[in-house]
Structures are given as structure tokens and as C-alpha cells.
mmCIF file with all atom_site columns, C-alpha atoms in Angstrom:
data_model
loop_
_atom_site.group_PDB
_atom_site.id
_atom_site.type_symbol
_atom_site.label_atom_id
_atom_site.label_alt_id
_atom_site.label_comp_id
_atom_site.label_asym_id
_atom_site.label_entity_id
_atom_site.label_seq_id
_atom_site.pdbx_PDB_ins_code
_atom_site.Cartn_x
_atom_site.Cartn_y
_atom_site.Cartn_z
_atom_site.occupancy
_atom_site.B_iso_or_equiv
_atom_site.pdbx_formal_charge
_atom_site.auth_seq_id
_atom_site.auth_comp_id
_atom_site.auth_asym_id
_atom_site.auth_atom_id
_atom_site.pdbx_PDB_model_num
ATOM 1   C CA . GLY A 1 1   ? 4.564  -228.759 40.137 1.00 54.00 ? 191 GLY A CA 1
ATOM 2   C CA . GLN A 1 2   ? 2.679  -226.501 42.497 1.00 63.00 ? 192 GLN A CA 1
ATOM 3   C CA . GLN A 1 3   ? 3.400  -222.938 42.684 1.00 76.00 ? 193 GLN A CA 1
ATOM 4   C CA . LEU A 1 4   ? 2.119  -219.941 44.550 1.00 90.00 ? 194 LEU A CA 1
ATOM 5   C CA . ASN A 1 5   ? -0.008 -217.592 42.945 1.00 94.00 ? 195 ASN A CA 1
ATOM 6   C CA . GLN A 1 6   ? 2.027  -214.144 43.352 1.00 95.00 ? 196 GLN A CA 1
ATOM 7   C CA . SER A 1 7   ? 0.843  -210.532 41.785 1.00 96.00 ? 197 SER A CA 1
ATOM 8   C CA . PRO A 1 8   ? 1.216  -208.463 40.039 1.00 96.00 ? 198 PRO A CA 1
ATOM 9   C CA . GLN A 1 9   ? 3.797  -209.848 38.218 1.00 95.00 ? 199 GLN A CA 1
ATOM 10  C CA . SER A 1 10  ? 5.627  -206.518 37.355 1.00 96.00 ? 200 SER A CA 1
ATOM 11  C CA . MET A 1 11  ? 5.793  -203.065 38.843 1.00 95.00 ? 201 MET A CA 1
ATOM 12  C CA . PHE A 1 12  ? 7.364  -199.942 37.516 1.00 96.00 ? 202 PHE A CA 1
ATOM 13  C CA . ILE A 1 13  ? 7.024  -197.034 40.294 1.00 95.00 ? 203 ILE A CA 1
ATOM 14  C CA . GLN A 1 14  ? 8.641  -193.745 41.358 1.00 96.00 ? 204 GLN A CA 1
ATOM 15  C CA . GLU A 1 15  ? 11.283 -193.452 44.115 1.00 96.00 ? 205 GLU A CA 1
ATOM 16  C CA . GLY A 1 16  ? 9.236  -192.486 47.299 1.00 97.00 ? 206 GLY A CA 1
ATOM 17  C CA . GLU A 1 17  ? 6.498  -194.348 46.275 1.00 97.00 ? 207 GLU A CA 1
ATOM 18  C CA . ASP A 1 18  ? 5.068  -197.404 48.192 1.00 97.00 ? 208 ASP A CA 1
ATOM 19  C CA . VAL A 1 19  ? 4.839  -200.922 47.037 1.00 96.00 ? 209 VAL A CA 1
ATOM 20  C CA . SER A 1 20  ? 2.326  -203.388 47.648 1.00 97.00 ? 210 SER A CA 1
ATOM 21  C CA . MET A 1 21  ? 2.724  -207.507 46.330 1.00 97.00 ? 211 MET A CA 1
ATOM 22  C CA . ASN A 1 22  ? 0.910  -210.681 47.251 1.00 97.00 ? 212 ASN A CA 1
ATOM 23  C CA . CYS A 1 23  ? 0.655  -214.419 47.417 1.00 97.00 ? 213 CYS A CA 1
ATOM 24  C CA . THR A 1 24  ? -2.209 -216.705 47.748 1.00 96.00 ? 214 THR A CA 1
ATOM 25  C CA . SER A 1 25  ? -2.688 -220.243 47.530 1.00 95.00 ? 215 SER A CA 1
ATOM 26  C CA . SER A 1 26  ? -5.713 -222.874 47.467 1.00 92.00 ? 216 SER A CA 1
ATOM 27  C CA . SER A 1 27  ? -4.194 -224.370 49.988 1.00 92.00 ? 217 SER A CA 1
ATOM 28  C CA . ILE A 1 28  ? -3.089 -223.830 54.145 1.00 93.00 ? 218 ILE A CA 1
ATOM 29  C CA . PHE A 1 29  ? 0.805  -222.986 54.451 1.00 94.00 ? 219 PHE A CA 1
ATOM 30  C CA . ASN A 1 30  ? 2.450  -223.192 57.822 1.00 93.00 ? 220 ASN A CA 1
ATOM 31  C CA . THR A 1 31  ? 4.942  -220.477 56.856 1.00 94.00 ? 221 THR A CA 1
ATOM 32  C CA . TRP A 1 32  ? 5.644  -217.660 54.718 1.00 96.00 ? 222 TRP A CA 1
ATOM 33  C CA . LEU A 1 33  ? 9.050  -216.443 53.554 1.00 96.00 ? 223 LEU A CA 1
ATOM 34  C CA . TRP A 1 34  ? 9.709  -213.299 51.225 1.00 98.00 ? 224 TRP A CA 1
ATOM 35  C CA . TYR A 1 35  ? 12.974 -213.056 49.756 1.00 97.00 ? 225 TYR A CA 1
ATOM 36  C CA . LYS A 1 36  ? 14.540 -210.691 47.275 1.00 97.00 ? 226 LYS A CA 1
ATOM 37  C CA . GLN A 1 37  ? 16.646 -211.706 44.502 1.00 96.00 ? 227 GLN A CA 1
ATOM 38  C CA . ASP A 1 38  ? 19.368 -209.450 42.170 1.00 94.00 ? 228 ASP A CA 1
ATOM 39  C CA . PRO A 1 39  ? 20.303 -210.645 38.887 1.00 89.00 ? 229 PRO A CA 1
ATOM 40  C CA . GLY A 1 40  ? 22.973 -213.252 38.949 1.00 89.00 ? 230 GLY A CA 1
ATOM 41  C CA . GLU A 1 41  ? 22.943 -213.937 42.755 1.00 93.00 ? 231 GLU A CA 1
ATOM 42  C CA . GLY A 1 42  ? 20.720 -216.202 45.127 1.00 95.00 ? 232 GLY A CA 1
ATOM 43  C CA . PRO A 1 43  ? 17.385 -215.098 47.017 1.00 96.00 ? 233 PRO A CA 1
ATOM 44  C CA . VAL A 1 44  ? 17.800 -213.056 49.985 1.00 96.00 ? 234 VAL A CA 1
ATOM 45  C CA . LEU A 1 45  ? 15.279 -213.575 52.816 1.00 96.00 ? 235 LEU A CA 1
ATOM 46  C CA . LEU A 1 46  ? 13.713 -210.550 53.768 1.00 97.00 ? 236 LEU A CA 1
ATOM 47  C CA . ILE A 1 47  ? 10.799 -211.701 56.415 1.00 97.00 ? 237 ILE A CA 1
ATOM 48  C CA . ALA A 1 48  ? 9.750  -215.031 57.778 1.00 95.00 ? 238 ALA A CA 1
ATOM 49  C CA . LEU A 1 49  ? 6.052  -215.552 59.273 1.00 96.00 ? 239 LEU A CA 1
ATOM 50  C CA . TYR A 1 50  ? 4.783  -218.231 61.264 1.00 94.00 ? 240 TYR A CA 1
ATOM 51  C CA . LYS A 1 51  ? 1.737  -217.518 62.602 1.00 94.00 ? 241 LYS A CA 1
ATOM 52  C CA . ALA A 1 52  ? -1.672 -216.505 60.826 1.00 95.00 ? 242 ALA A CA 1
ATOM 53  C CA . GLY A 1 53  ? -2.131 -212.913 61.495 1.00 95.00 ? 243 GLY A CA 1
ATOM 54  C CA . GLU A 1 54  ? 1.284  -212.290 62.205 1.00 95.00 ? 244 GLU A CA 1
ATOM 55  C CA . LEU A 1 55  ? 2.599  -208.798 60.965 1.00 97.00 ? 245 LEU A CA 1
ATOM 56  C CA . THR A 1 56  ? 6.245  -208.307 60.779 1.00 97.00 ? 246 THR A CA 1
ATOM 57  C CA . SER A 1 57  ? 8.498  -205.702 59.764 1.00 97.00 ? 247 SER A CA 1
ATOM 58  C CA . ASN A 1 58  ? 12.107 -204.893 58.641 1.00 95.00 ? 248 ASN A CA 1
ATOM 59  C CA . GLY A 1 59  ? 12.958 -201.876 58.040 1.00 96.00 ? 249 GLY A CA 1
ATOM 60  C CA . ARG A 1 60  ? 11.075 -200.144 55.361 1.00 97.00 ? 250 ARG A CA 1
ATOM 61  C CA . LEU A 1 61  ? 9.315  -203.749 54.564 1.00 98.00 ? 251 LEU A CA 1
ATOM 62  C CA . THR A 1 62  ? 6.548  -204.903 56.551 1.00 98.00 ? 252 THR A CA 1
ATOM 63  C CA . ALA A 1 63  ? 4.972  -208.729 55.560 1.00 98.00 ? 253 ALA A CA 1
ATOM 64  C CA . GLN A 1 64  ? 1.600  -210.225 57.005 1.00 97.00 ? 254 GLN A CA 1
ATOM 65  C CA . PHE A 1 65  ? 0.467  -213.836 57.062 1.00 96.00 ? 255 PHE A CA 1
ATOM 66  C CA . GLY A 1 66  ? -3.204 -214.063 56.084 1.00 96.00 ? 256 GLY A CA 1
ATOM 67  C CA . ILE A 1 67  ? -5.812 -215.050 58.761 1.00 96.00 ? 257 ILE A CA 1
ATOM 68  C CA . THR A 1 68  ? -6.699 -217.770 56.604 1.00 95.00 ? 258 THR A CA 1
ATOM 69  C CA . ARG A 1 69  ? -3.354 -219.012 56.232 1.00 94.00 ? 259 ARG A CA 1
ATOM 70  C CA . LYS A 1 70  ? -3.526 -219.117 52.459 1.00 95.00 ? 260 LYS A CA 1
ATOM 71  C CA . ASP A 1 71  ? -2.102 -215.707 51.637 1.00 96.00 ? 261 ASP A CA 1
ATOM 72  C CA . SER A 1 72  ? 0.582  -213.350 52.443 1.00 98.00 ? 262 SER A CA 1
ATOM 73  C CA . PHE A 1 73  ? 1.335  -209.708 51.298 1.00 97.00 ? 263 PHE A CA 1
ATOM 74  C CA . LEU A 1 74  ? 4.734  -207.551 51.451 1.00 98.00 ? 264 LEU A CA 1
ATOM 75  C CA . ASN A 1 75  ? 4.415  -204.113 51.407 1.00 98.00 ? 265 ASN A CA 1
ATOM 76  C CA . ILE A 1 76  ? 7.685  -201.859 50.687 1.00 98.00 ? 266 ILE A CA 1
ATOM 77  C CA . SER A 1 77  ? 7.201  -197.935 52.067 1.00 97.00 ? 267 SER A CA 1
ATOM 78  C CA . ALA A 1 78  ? 9.225  -195.222 50.369 1.00 97.00 ? 268 ALA A CA 1
ATOM 79  C CA . SER A 1 79  ? 10.878 -196.895 47.690 1.00 97.00 ? 269 SER A CA 1
ATOM 80  C CA . ILE A 1 80  ? 14.181 -196.516 46.912 1.00 96.00 ? 270 ILE A CA 1
ATOM 81  C CA . PRO A 1 81  ? 16.327 -197.232 43.517 1.00 95.00 ? 271 PRO A CA 1
ATOM 82  C CA . SER A 1 82  ? 18.235 -200.305 45.601 1.00 95.00 ? 272 SER A CA 1
ATOM 83  C CA . ASP A 1 83  ? 14.554 -201.952 46.009 1.00 96.00 ? 273 ASP A CA 1
ATOM 84  C CA . VAL A 1 84  ? 15.289 -202.915 42.646 1.00 96.00 ? 274 VAL A CA 1
ATOM 85  C CA . GLY A 1 85  ? 14.911 -206.696 42.100 1.00 96.00 ? 275 GLY A CA 1
ATOM 86  C CA . ILE A 1 86  ? 12.490 -209.837 42.003 1.00 96.00 ? 276 ILE A CA 1
ATOM 87  C CA . TYR A 1 87  ? 10.689 -210.468 45.097 1.00 97.00 ? 277 TYR A CA 1
ATOM 88  C CA . PHE A 1 88  ? 9.769  -213.920 45.549 1.00 96.00 ? 278 PHE A CA 1
ATOM 89  C CA . CYS A 1 89  ? 7.143  -215.248 47.964 1.00 96.00 ? 279 CYS A CA 1
ATOM 90  C CA . ALA A 1 90  ? 7.624  -219.039 49.413 1.00 95.00 ? 280 ALA A CA 1
ATOM 91  C CA . GLY A 1 91  ? 6.166  -221.317 52.145 1.00 94.00 ? 281 GLY A CA 1
ATOM 92  C CA . HIS A 1 92  ? 6.220  -224.531 53.504 1.00 91.00 ? 282 HIS A CA 1
ATOM 93  C CA . ARG A 1 93  ? 2.774  -226.835 53.841 1.00 89.00 ? 283 ARG A CA 1
ATOM 94  C CA . GLY A 1 94  ? 2.641  -229.273 56.677 1.00 81.00 ? 284 GLY A CA 1
ATOM 95  C CA . ASN A 1 95  ? 5.619  -230.928 57.658 1.00 78.00 ? 285 ASN A CA 1
ATOM 96  C CA . ASN A 1 96  ? 7.318  -231.022 54.495 1.00 79.00 ? 286 ASN A CA 1
ATOM 97  C CA . ARG A 1 97  ? 10.212 -228.766 54.822 1.00 85.00 ? 287 ARG A CA 1
ATOM 98  C CA . LYS A 1 98  ? 10.598 -228.312 50.783 1.00 87.00 ? 288 LYS A CA 1
ATOM 99  C CA . LEU A 1 99  ? 9.621  -224.555 49.577 1.00 90.00 ? 289 LEU A CA 1
ATOM 100 C CA . ILE A 1 100 ? 7.166  -224.096 47.297 1.00 92.00 ? 290 ILE A CA 1
ATOM 101 C CA . TRP A 1 101 ? 7.637  -220.787 45.025 1.00 92.00 ? 291 TRP A CA 1
ATOM 102 C CA . GLY A 1 102 ? 5.857  -217.993 43.655 1.00 93.00 ? 292 GLY A CA 1
ATOM 103 C CA . LEU A 1 103 ? 6.860  -216.704 40.421 1.00 91.00 ? 293 LEU A CA 1
ATOM 104 C CA . GLY A 1 104 ? 8.082  -213.524 41.347 1.00 93.00 ? 294 GLY A CA 1
ATOM 105 C CA . THR A 1 105 ? 7.107  -210.083 41.147 1.00 96.00 ? 295 THR A CA 1
ATOM 106 C CA . SER A 1 106 ? 9.575  -207.860 38.972 1.00 96.00 ? 296 SER A CA 1
ATOM 107 C CA . LEU A 1 107 ? 9.987  -203.986 40.739 1.00 97.00 ? 297 LEU A CA 1
ATOM 108 C CA . ALA A 1 108 ? 11.497 -201.468 38.771 1.00 96.00 ? 298 ALA A CA 1
ATOM 109 C CA . VAL A 1 109 ? 12.147 -197.772 40.998 1.00 95.00 ? 299 VAL A CA 1
ATOM 110 C CA . ASN A 1 110 ? 12.363 -194.513 38.652 1.00 91.00 ? 300 ASN A CA 1
ATOM 111 C CA . PRO A 1 111 ? 14.611 -192.063 40.871 1.00 88.00 ? 301 PRO A CA 1
ATOM 112 C CA . ASN B 2 1   ? 29.797 -216.118 60.069 1.00 55.00 ? 29  ASN B CA 1
ATOM 113 C CA . ALA B 2 2   ? 30.107 -217.320 56.597 1.00 75.00 ? 30  ALA B CA 1
ATOM 114 C CA . GLY B 2 3   ? 26.775 -217.558 54.201 1.00 93.00 ? 31  GLY B CA 1
ATOM 115 C CA . VAL B 2 4   ? 25.845 -220.580 52.062 1.00 97.00 ? 32  VAL B CA 1
ATOM 116 C CA . MET B 2 5   ? 28.826 -221.413 49.885 1.00 97.00 ? 33  MET B CA 1
ATOM 117 C CA . GLN B 2 6   ? 28.672 -222.508 46.375 1.00 98.00 ? 34  GLN B CA 1
ATOM 118 C CA . ASN B 2 7   ? 31.171 -223.535 43.717 1.00 97.00 ? 35  ASN B CA 1
ATOM 119 C CA . PRO B 2 8   ? 31.656 -223.298 40.727 1.00 97.00 ? 36  PRO B CA 1
ATOM 120 C CA . ARG B 2 9   ? 29.419 -220.403 40.129 1.00 97.00 ? 37  ARG B CA 1
ATOM 121 C CA . HIS B 2 10  ? 29.442 -220.949 36.564 1.00 97.00 ? 38  HIS B CA 1
ATOM 122 C CA . LEU B 2 11  ? 30.265 -224.565 34.748 1.00 98.00 ? 39  LEU B CA 1
ATOM 123 C CA . VAL B 2 12  ? 29.955 -225.108 31.085 1.00 98.00 ? 40  VAL B CA 1
ATOM 124 C CA . ARG B 2 13  ? 29.420 -228.698 30.339 1.00 98.00 ? 41  ARG B CA 1
ATOM 125 C CA . ARG B 2 14  ? 29.430 -230.241 26.551 1.00 97.00 ? 42  ARG B CA 1
ATOM 126 C CA . ARG B 2 15  ? 26.299 -232.756 25.917 1.00 97.00 ? 43  ARG B CA 1
ATOM 127 C CA . GLY B 2 16  ? 26.830 -236.165 27.451 1.00 97.00 ? 44  GLY B CA 1
ATOM 128 C CA . GLN B 2 17  ? 29.635 -234.857 30.314 1.00 98.00 ? 45  GLN B CA 1
ATOM 129 C CA . GLU B 2 18  ? 28.864 -234.849 34.012 1.00 98.00 ? 46  GLU B CA 1
ATOM 130 C CA . ALA B 2 19  ? 28.424 -232.125 36.125 1.00 98.00 ? 47  ALA B CA 1
ATOM 131 C CA . ARG B 2 20  ? 29.293 -231.864 39.699 1.00 98.00 ? 48  ARG B CA 1
ATOM 132 C CA . LEU B 2 21  ? 27.782 -229.020 42.134 1.00 98.00 ? 49  LEU B CA 1
ATOM 133 C CA . ARG B 2 22  ? 29.519 -228.042 45.176 1.00 98.00 ? 50  ARG B CA 1
ATOM 134 C CA . CYS B 2 23  ? 27.515 -226.660 48.296 1.00 98.00 ? 51  CYS B CA 1
ATOM 135 C CA . SER B 2 24  ? 28.496 -225.931 52.244 1.00 97.00 ? 52  SER B CA 1
ATOM 136 C CA . PRO B 2 25  ? 26.001 -224.789 54.192 1.00 96.00 ? 53  PRO B CA 1
ATOM 137 C CA . MET B 2 26  ? 26.222 -222.228 56.662 1.00 95.00 ? 54  MET B CA 1
ATOM 138 C CA . LYS B 2 27  ? 28.012 -222.767 60.017 1.00 92.00 ? 55  LYS B CA 1
ATOM 139 C CA . GLY B 2 28  ? 25.800 -225.043 62.782 1.00 89.00 ? 56  GLY B CA 1
ATOM 140 C CA . HIS B 2 29  ? 23.538 -225.659 59.653 1.00 91.00 ? 57  HIS B CA 1
ATOM 141 C CA . SER B 2 30  ? 22.633 -229.428 58.971 1.00 90.00 ? 58  SER B CA 1
ATOM 142 C CA . HIS B 2 31  ? 19.715 -229.095 56.562 1.00 94.00 ? 59  HIS B CA 1
ATOM 143 C CA . VAL B 2 32  ? 20.822 -228.904 52.668 1.00 96.00 ? 60  VAL B CA 1
ATOM 144 C CA . TYR B 2 33  ? 18.273 -228.341 50.164 1.00 97.00 ? 61  TYR B CA 1
ATOM 145 C CA . TRP B 2 34  ? 18.886 -228.009 46.236 1.00 97.00 ? 62  TRP B CA 1
ATOM 146 C CA . TYR B 2 35  ? 16.744 -225.955 43.780 1.00 96.00 ? 63  TYR B CA 1
ATOM 147 C CA . ARG B 2 36  ? 16.810 -225.490 40.213 1.00 96.00 ? 64  ARG B CA 1
ATOM 148 C CA . GLN B 2 37  ? 15.724 -222.165 38.499 1.00 94.00 ? 65  GLN B CA 1
ATOM 149 C CA . LEU B 2 38  ? 15.144 -221.612 34.950 1.00 90.00 ? 66  LEU B CA 1
ATOM 150 C CA . PRO B 2 39  ? 15.065 -217.916 33.729 1.00 83.00 ? 67  PRO B CA 1
ATOM 151 C CA . GLU B 2 40  ? 11.896 -215.935 34.590 1.00 78.00 ? 68  GLU B CA 1
ATOM 152 C CA . GLU B 2 41  ? 10.527 -218.616 36.780 1.00 81.00 ? 69  GLU B CA 1
ATOM 153 C CA . GLY B 2 42  ? 10.559 -218.970 40.457 1.00 83.00 ? 70  GLY B CA 1
ATOM 154 C CA . LEU B 2 43  ? 12.974 -221.746 42.411 1.00 90.00 ? 71  LEU B CA 1
ATOM 155 C CA . LYS B 2 44  ? 11.608 -225.562 42.376 1.00 92.00 ? 72  LYS B CA 1
ATOM 156 C CA . PHE B 2 45  ? 12.607 -227.933 44.956 1.00 93.00 ? 73  PHE B CA 1
ATOM 157 C CA . MET B 2 46  ? 14.787 -230.645 43.879 1.00 96.00 ? 74  MET B CA 1
ATOM 158 C CA . VAL B 2 47  ? 16.020 -232.705 47.316 1.00 97.00 ? 75  VAL B CA 1
ATOM 159 C CA . TYR B 2 48  ? 16.322 -232.236 50.945 1.00 95.00 ? 76  TYR B CA 1
ATOM 160 C CA . LEU B 2 49  ? 19.524 -233.830 52.598 1.00 96.00 ? 77  LEU B CA 1
ATOM 161 C CA . GLN B 2 50  ? 20.463 -234.011 56.299 1.00 93.00 ? 78  GLN B CA 1
ATOM 162 C CA . LYS B 2 51  ? 24.036 -235.300 56.815 1.00 89.00 ? 79  LYS B CA 1
ATOM 163 C CA . GLU B 2 52  ? 24.243 -238.954 55.257 1.00 89.00 ? 80  GLU B CA 1
ATOM 164 C CA . ASN B 2 53  ? 20.842 -239.324 54.395 1.00 94.00 ? 81  ASN B CA 1
ATOM 165 C CA . ILE B 2 54  ? 18.493 -237.926 52.009 1.00 95.00 ? 82  ILE B CA 1
ATOM 166 C CA . ILE B 2 55  ? 15.267 -236.802 53.374 1.00 94.00 ? 83  ILE B CA 1
ATOM 167 C CA . ASP B 2 56  ? 13.113 -235.898 50.625 1.00 94.00 ? 84  ASP B CA 1
ATOM 168 C CA . GLU B 2 57  ? 13.963 -236.433 46.881 1.00 95.00 ? 85  GLU B CA 1
ATOM 169 C CA . SER B 2 58  ? 10.477 -235.727 45.454 1.00 93.00 ? 86  SER B CA 1
ATOM 170 C CA . GLY B 2 59  ? 11.812 -233.100 42.970 1.00 93.00 ? 87  GLY B CA 1
ATOM 171 C CA . MET B 2 60  ? 14.506 -235.095 41.162 1.00 95.00 ? 88  MET B CA 1
ATOM 172 C CA . PRO B 2 61  ? 14.186 -236.218 37.842 1.00 94.00 ? 89  PRO B CA 1
ATOM 173 C CA . LYS B 2 62  ? 14.577 -240.148 38.093 1.00 91.00 ? 90  LYS B CA 1
ATOM 174 C CA . GLU B 2 63  ? 17.574 -240.565 35.819 1.00 95.00 ? 91  GLU B CA 1
ATOM 175 C CA . ARG B 2 64  ? 20.842 -238.890 35.711 1.00 97.00 ? 92  ARG B CA 1
ATOM 176 C CA . PHE B 2 65  ? 20.529 -236.612 38.760 1.00 98.00 ? 93  PHE B CA 1
ATOM 177 C CA . SER B 2 66  ? 21.840 -237.472 42.454 1.00 97.00 ? 94  SER B CA 1
ATOM 178 C CA . ALA B 2 67  ? 22.692 -235.978 45.610 1.00 97.00 ? 95  ALA B CA 1
ATOM 179 C CA . GLU B 2 68  ? 24.661 -236.526 49.061 1.00 96.00 ? 96  GLU B CA 1
ATOM 180 C CA . PHE B 2 69  ? 25.775 -234.753 52.161 1.00 96.00 ? 97  PHE B CA 1
ATOM 181 C CA . PRO B 2 70  ? 28.153 -236.931 53.748 1.00 93.00 ? 98  PRO B CA 1
ATOM 182 C CA . LYS B 2 71  ? 29.426 -236.936 57.162 1.00 90.00 ? 99  LYS B CA 1
ATOM 183 C CA . GLU B 2 72  ? 32.519 -234.795 56.122 1.00 90.00 ? 100 GLU B CA 1
ATOM 184 C CA . GLY B 2 73  ? 32.807 -232.456 53.100 1.00 92.00 ? 101 GLY B CA 1
ATOM 185 C CA . PRO B 2 74  ? 30.240 -230.496 51.087 1.00 96.00 ? 102 PRO B CA 1
ATOM 186 C CA . SER B 2 75  ? 26.734 -231.157 49.858 1.00 97.00 ? 103 SER B CA 1
ATOM 187 C CA . ILE B 2 76  ? 27.032 -232.443 45.845 1.00 98.00 ? 104 ILE B CA 1
ATOM 188 C CA . LEU B 2 77  ? 24.467 -232.491 43.389 1.00 98.00 ? 105 LEU B CA 1
ATOM 189 C CA . ARG B 2 78  ? 25.499 -234.532 40.458 1.00 98.00 ? 106 ARG B CA 1
ATOM 190 C CA . ILE B 2 79  ? 24.195 -234.602 37.007 1.00 98.00 ? 107 ILE B CA 1
ATOM 191 C CA . GLN B 2 80  ? 25.738 -237.185 34.547 1.00 98.00 ? 108 GLN B CA 1
ATOM 192 C CA . GLN B 2 81  ? 25.289 -237.344 30.905 1.00 98.00 ? 109 GLN B CA 1
ATOM 193 C CA . VAL B 2 82  ? 23.923 -233.615 30.657 1.00 98.00 ? 110 VAL B CA 1
ATOM 194 C CA . VAL B 2 83  ? 21.552 -232.563 28.349 1.00 97.00 ? 111 VAL B CA 1
ATOM 195 C CA . ARG B 2 84  ? 20.909 -229.084 26.829 1.00 95.00 ? 112 ARG B CA 1
ATOM 196 C CA . GLY B 2 85  ? 17.631 -228.968 28.991 1.00 94.00 ? 113 GLY B CA 1
ATOM 197 C CA . ASP B 2 86  ? 19.840 -229.347 32.473 1.00 96.00 ? 114 ASP B CA 1
ATOM 198 C CA . SER B 2 87  ? 21.071 -225.789 31.608 1.00 96.00 ? 115 SER B CA 1
ATOM 199 C CA . ALA B 2 88  ? 19.822 -223.502 34.761 1.00 97.00 ? 116 ALA B CA 1
ATOM 200 C CA . ALA B 2 89  ? 20.874 -222.110 37.589 1.00 97.00 ? 117 ALA B CA 1
ATOM 201 C CA . TYR B 2 90  ? 21.005 -224.229 40.843 1.00 98.00 ? 118 TYR B CA 1
ATOM 202 C CA . PHE B 2 91  ? 20.596 -223.127 44.344 1.00 98.00 ? 119 PHE B CA 1
ATOM 203 C CA . CYS B 2 92  ? 21.619 -224.720 47.665 1.00 97.00 ? 120 CYS B CA 1
ATOM 204 C CA . ALA B 2 93  ? 19.818 -223.468 50.480 1.00 97.00 ? 121 ALA B CA 1
ATOM 205 C CA . SER B 2 94  ? 20.546 -224.439 54.399 1.00 96.00 ? 122 SER B CA 1
ATOM 206 C CA . SER B 2 95  ? 18.647 -224.437 57.502 1.00 93.00 ? 123 SER B CA 1
ATOM 207 C CA . PRO B 2 96  ? 19.417 -224.837 61.486 1.00 87.00 ? 124 PRO B CA 1
ATOM 208 C CA . PRO B 2 97  ? 17.945 -228.019 62.770 1.00 83.00 ? 125 PRO B CA 1
ATOM 209 C CA . SER B 2 98  ? 15.021 -226.333 64.657 1.00 81.00 ? 126 SER B CA 1
ATOM 210 C CA . ARG B 2 99  ? 14.087 -223.692 62.238 1.00 83.00 ? 127 ARG B CA 1
ATOM 211 C CA . ASP B 2 100 ? 12.190 -223.265 58.653 1.00 85.00 ? 128 ASP B CA 1
ATOM 212 C CA . GLU B 2 101 ? 14.124 -220.385 57.369 1.00 91.00 ? 129 GLU B CA 1
ATOM 213 C CA . GLN B 2 102 ? 16.489 -221.160 54.293 1.00 94.00 ? 130 GLN B CA 1
ATOM 214 C CA . TYR B 2 103 ? 19.205 -219.376 53.421 1.00 95.00 ? 131 TYR B CA 1
ATOM 215 C CA . PHE B 2 104 ? 20.701 -219.506 49.887 1.00 96.00 ? 132 PHE B CA 1
ATOM 216 C CA . GLY B 2 105 ? 24.009 -219.669 48.260 1.00 97.00 ? 133 GLY B CA 1
ATOM 217 C CA . PRO B 2 106 ? 25.067 -217.547 44.786 1.00 96.00 ? 134 PRO B CA 1
ATOM 218 C CA . GLY B 2 107 ? 24.002 -220.274 43.139 1.00 97.00 ? 135 GLY B CA 1
ATOM 219 C CA . THR B 2 108 ? 25.586 -222.366 39.913 1.00 98.00 ? 136 THR B CA 1
ATOM 220 C CA . ARG B 2 109 ? 24.945 -221.192 36.302 1.00 97.00 ? 137 ARG B CA 1
ATOM 221 C CA . LEU B 2 110 ? 24.997 -224.347 34.535 1.00 97.00 ? 138 LEU B CA 1
ATOM 222 C CA . THR B 2 111 ? 25.285 -224.023 30.647 1.00 97.00 ? 139 THR B CA 1
ATOM 223 C CA . VAL B 2 112 ? 25.566 -227.354 28.616 1.00 97.00 ? 140 VAL B CA 1
ATOM 224 C CA . THR B 2 113 ? 26.541 -226.663 24.983 1.00 96.00 ? 141 THR B CA 1
#
């Protein structure tokens, strides 16, 4: 099935560092959503993006909807240990309400 | 406002048995989605329902799997005659009528022995 290309696959950083991850597609998307999933739990919505070029922040998190509508990135500033987890991008194409997902970026933070 | 509720959280079934997974959406949400997740992978869409209607079941296997969202009560994902390959985490999400954000429950981890 169709999936988004999400990179990097994993990251290991020091506490306090900034983090950047992105998602790309060969198709145009109408919405981009970023989720965080902790082990044994469901994904938690972090940021939702609806317009090309939109830049949205949620605390230390910032995400942008790419101008071409084929990509999005998520930045985390000044990482802390509780940022550890798997971050997923997901999006909608056309009028279809089903979400298409990336494979996730696994983030590890060294205190 | 309670979040999306799923039960059971863990379910063990022997091959050939039936599995029933339940999902109660957030209050005010009339759209329900079911996704499946294998270890080390992203979520895969299965089905999208509104009250008493299946809107999109393009991700559902053609056999043994069914879903419903009755007028009253939770949404049910039903897997008949389970096989080992059905072992996975199954997540339910809900969204309000006019928004695209989907909010997820904690999932049901199905293990088929």
C-alpha cells in the first residue's frame, strides 16, 4: 500500500539539541499531521497542517506544510528526555479521509 | 472529555477463534477509523465508518474481517477464524464531522496462538 517517505529512520541525540525530521511524497496531500507514539500506546496528535506553506508551533515543536504540498517537516527544539518515542507523519489525499502514514522516526535522547 | 476508548487492551485467541475489538469514539465525534500496526511499521488503514454506515473499507481484507458502528454503542471490529498473521496492534481513531484530525485510542494488541 501507499506510504509516505519519512526520514531519518532513527536519531540518537544529546539532551538540549534540536531535531529535524521530514516526510515526502510523490503525490499532493491536502493535510499533514504529525503524531508521537510511545511504546504500548496509541499515536498522539502533535500538530495538524492544512495549507501549503503553513508553519505551526506547539511548544517546542514546529511543523511546516511544504509549498509543493508534497512534503512536511517537524522540528523539535531543545530536546528533553521525554521527547523519546516514535514520530509519525500522516496525511490525507483528495477527499479521502483515510490517513496515509510514514514508517516513523525513532528518537532517542541521551540525558 | 474522555478520549477514544478501546477494549480489551490485550486479547489472546487461538487459531480459528473469533476476535471482537471495541471502540468508543470521543464525545461528539461521529467518524470512526480502524488501523492496524505491525511491529516496526506505521499504521495501515482498514476501514472508515460513520453511524450505521461503512464509508470506506478499501483496507479491509476481503474475508474474515468485518466492522460496524451501530446507532447505539461502540464500533466493533470483528475477525473470524483468526490466524497467526492477524497478530498485531489494532487502533481506533475518531474525528469530529468537519475536521480532518484523527484522535487515537490506546489500541488492542491481538495475539493469536
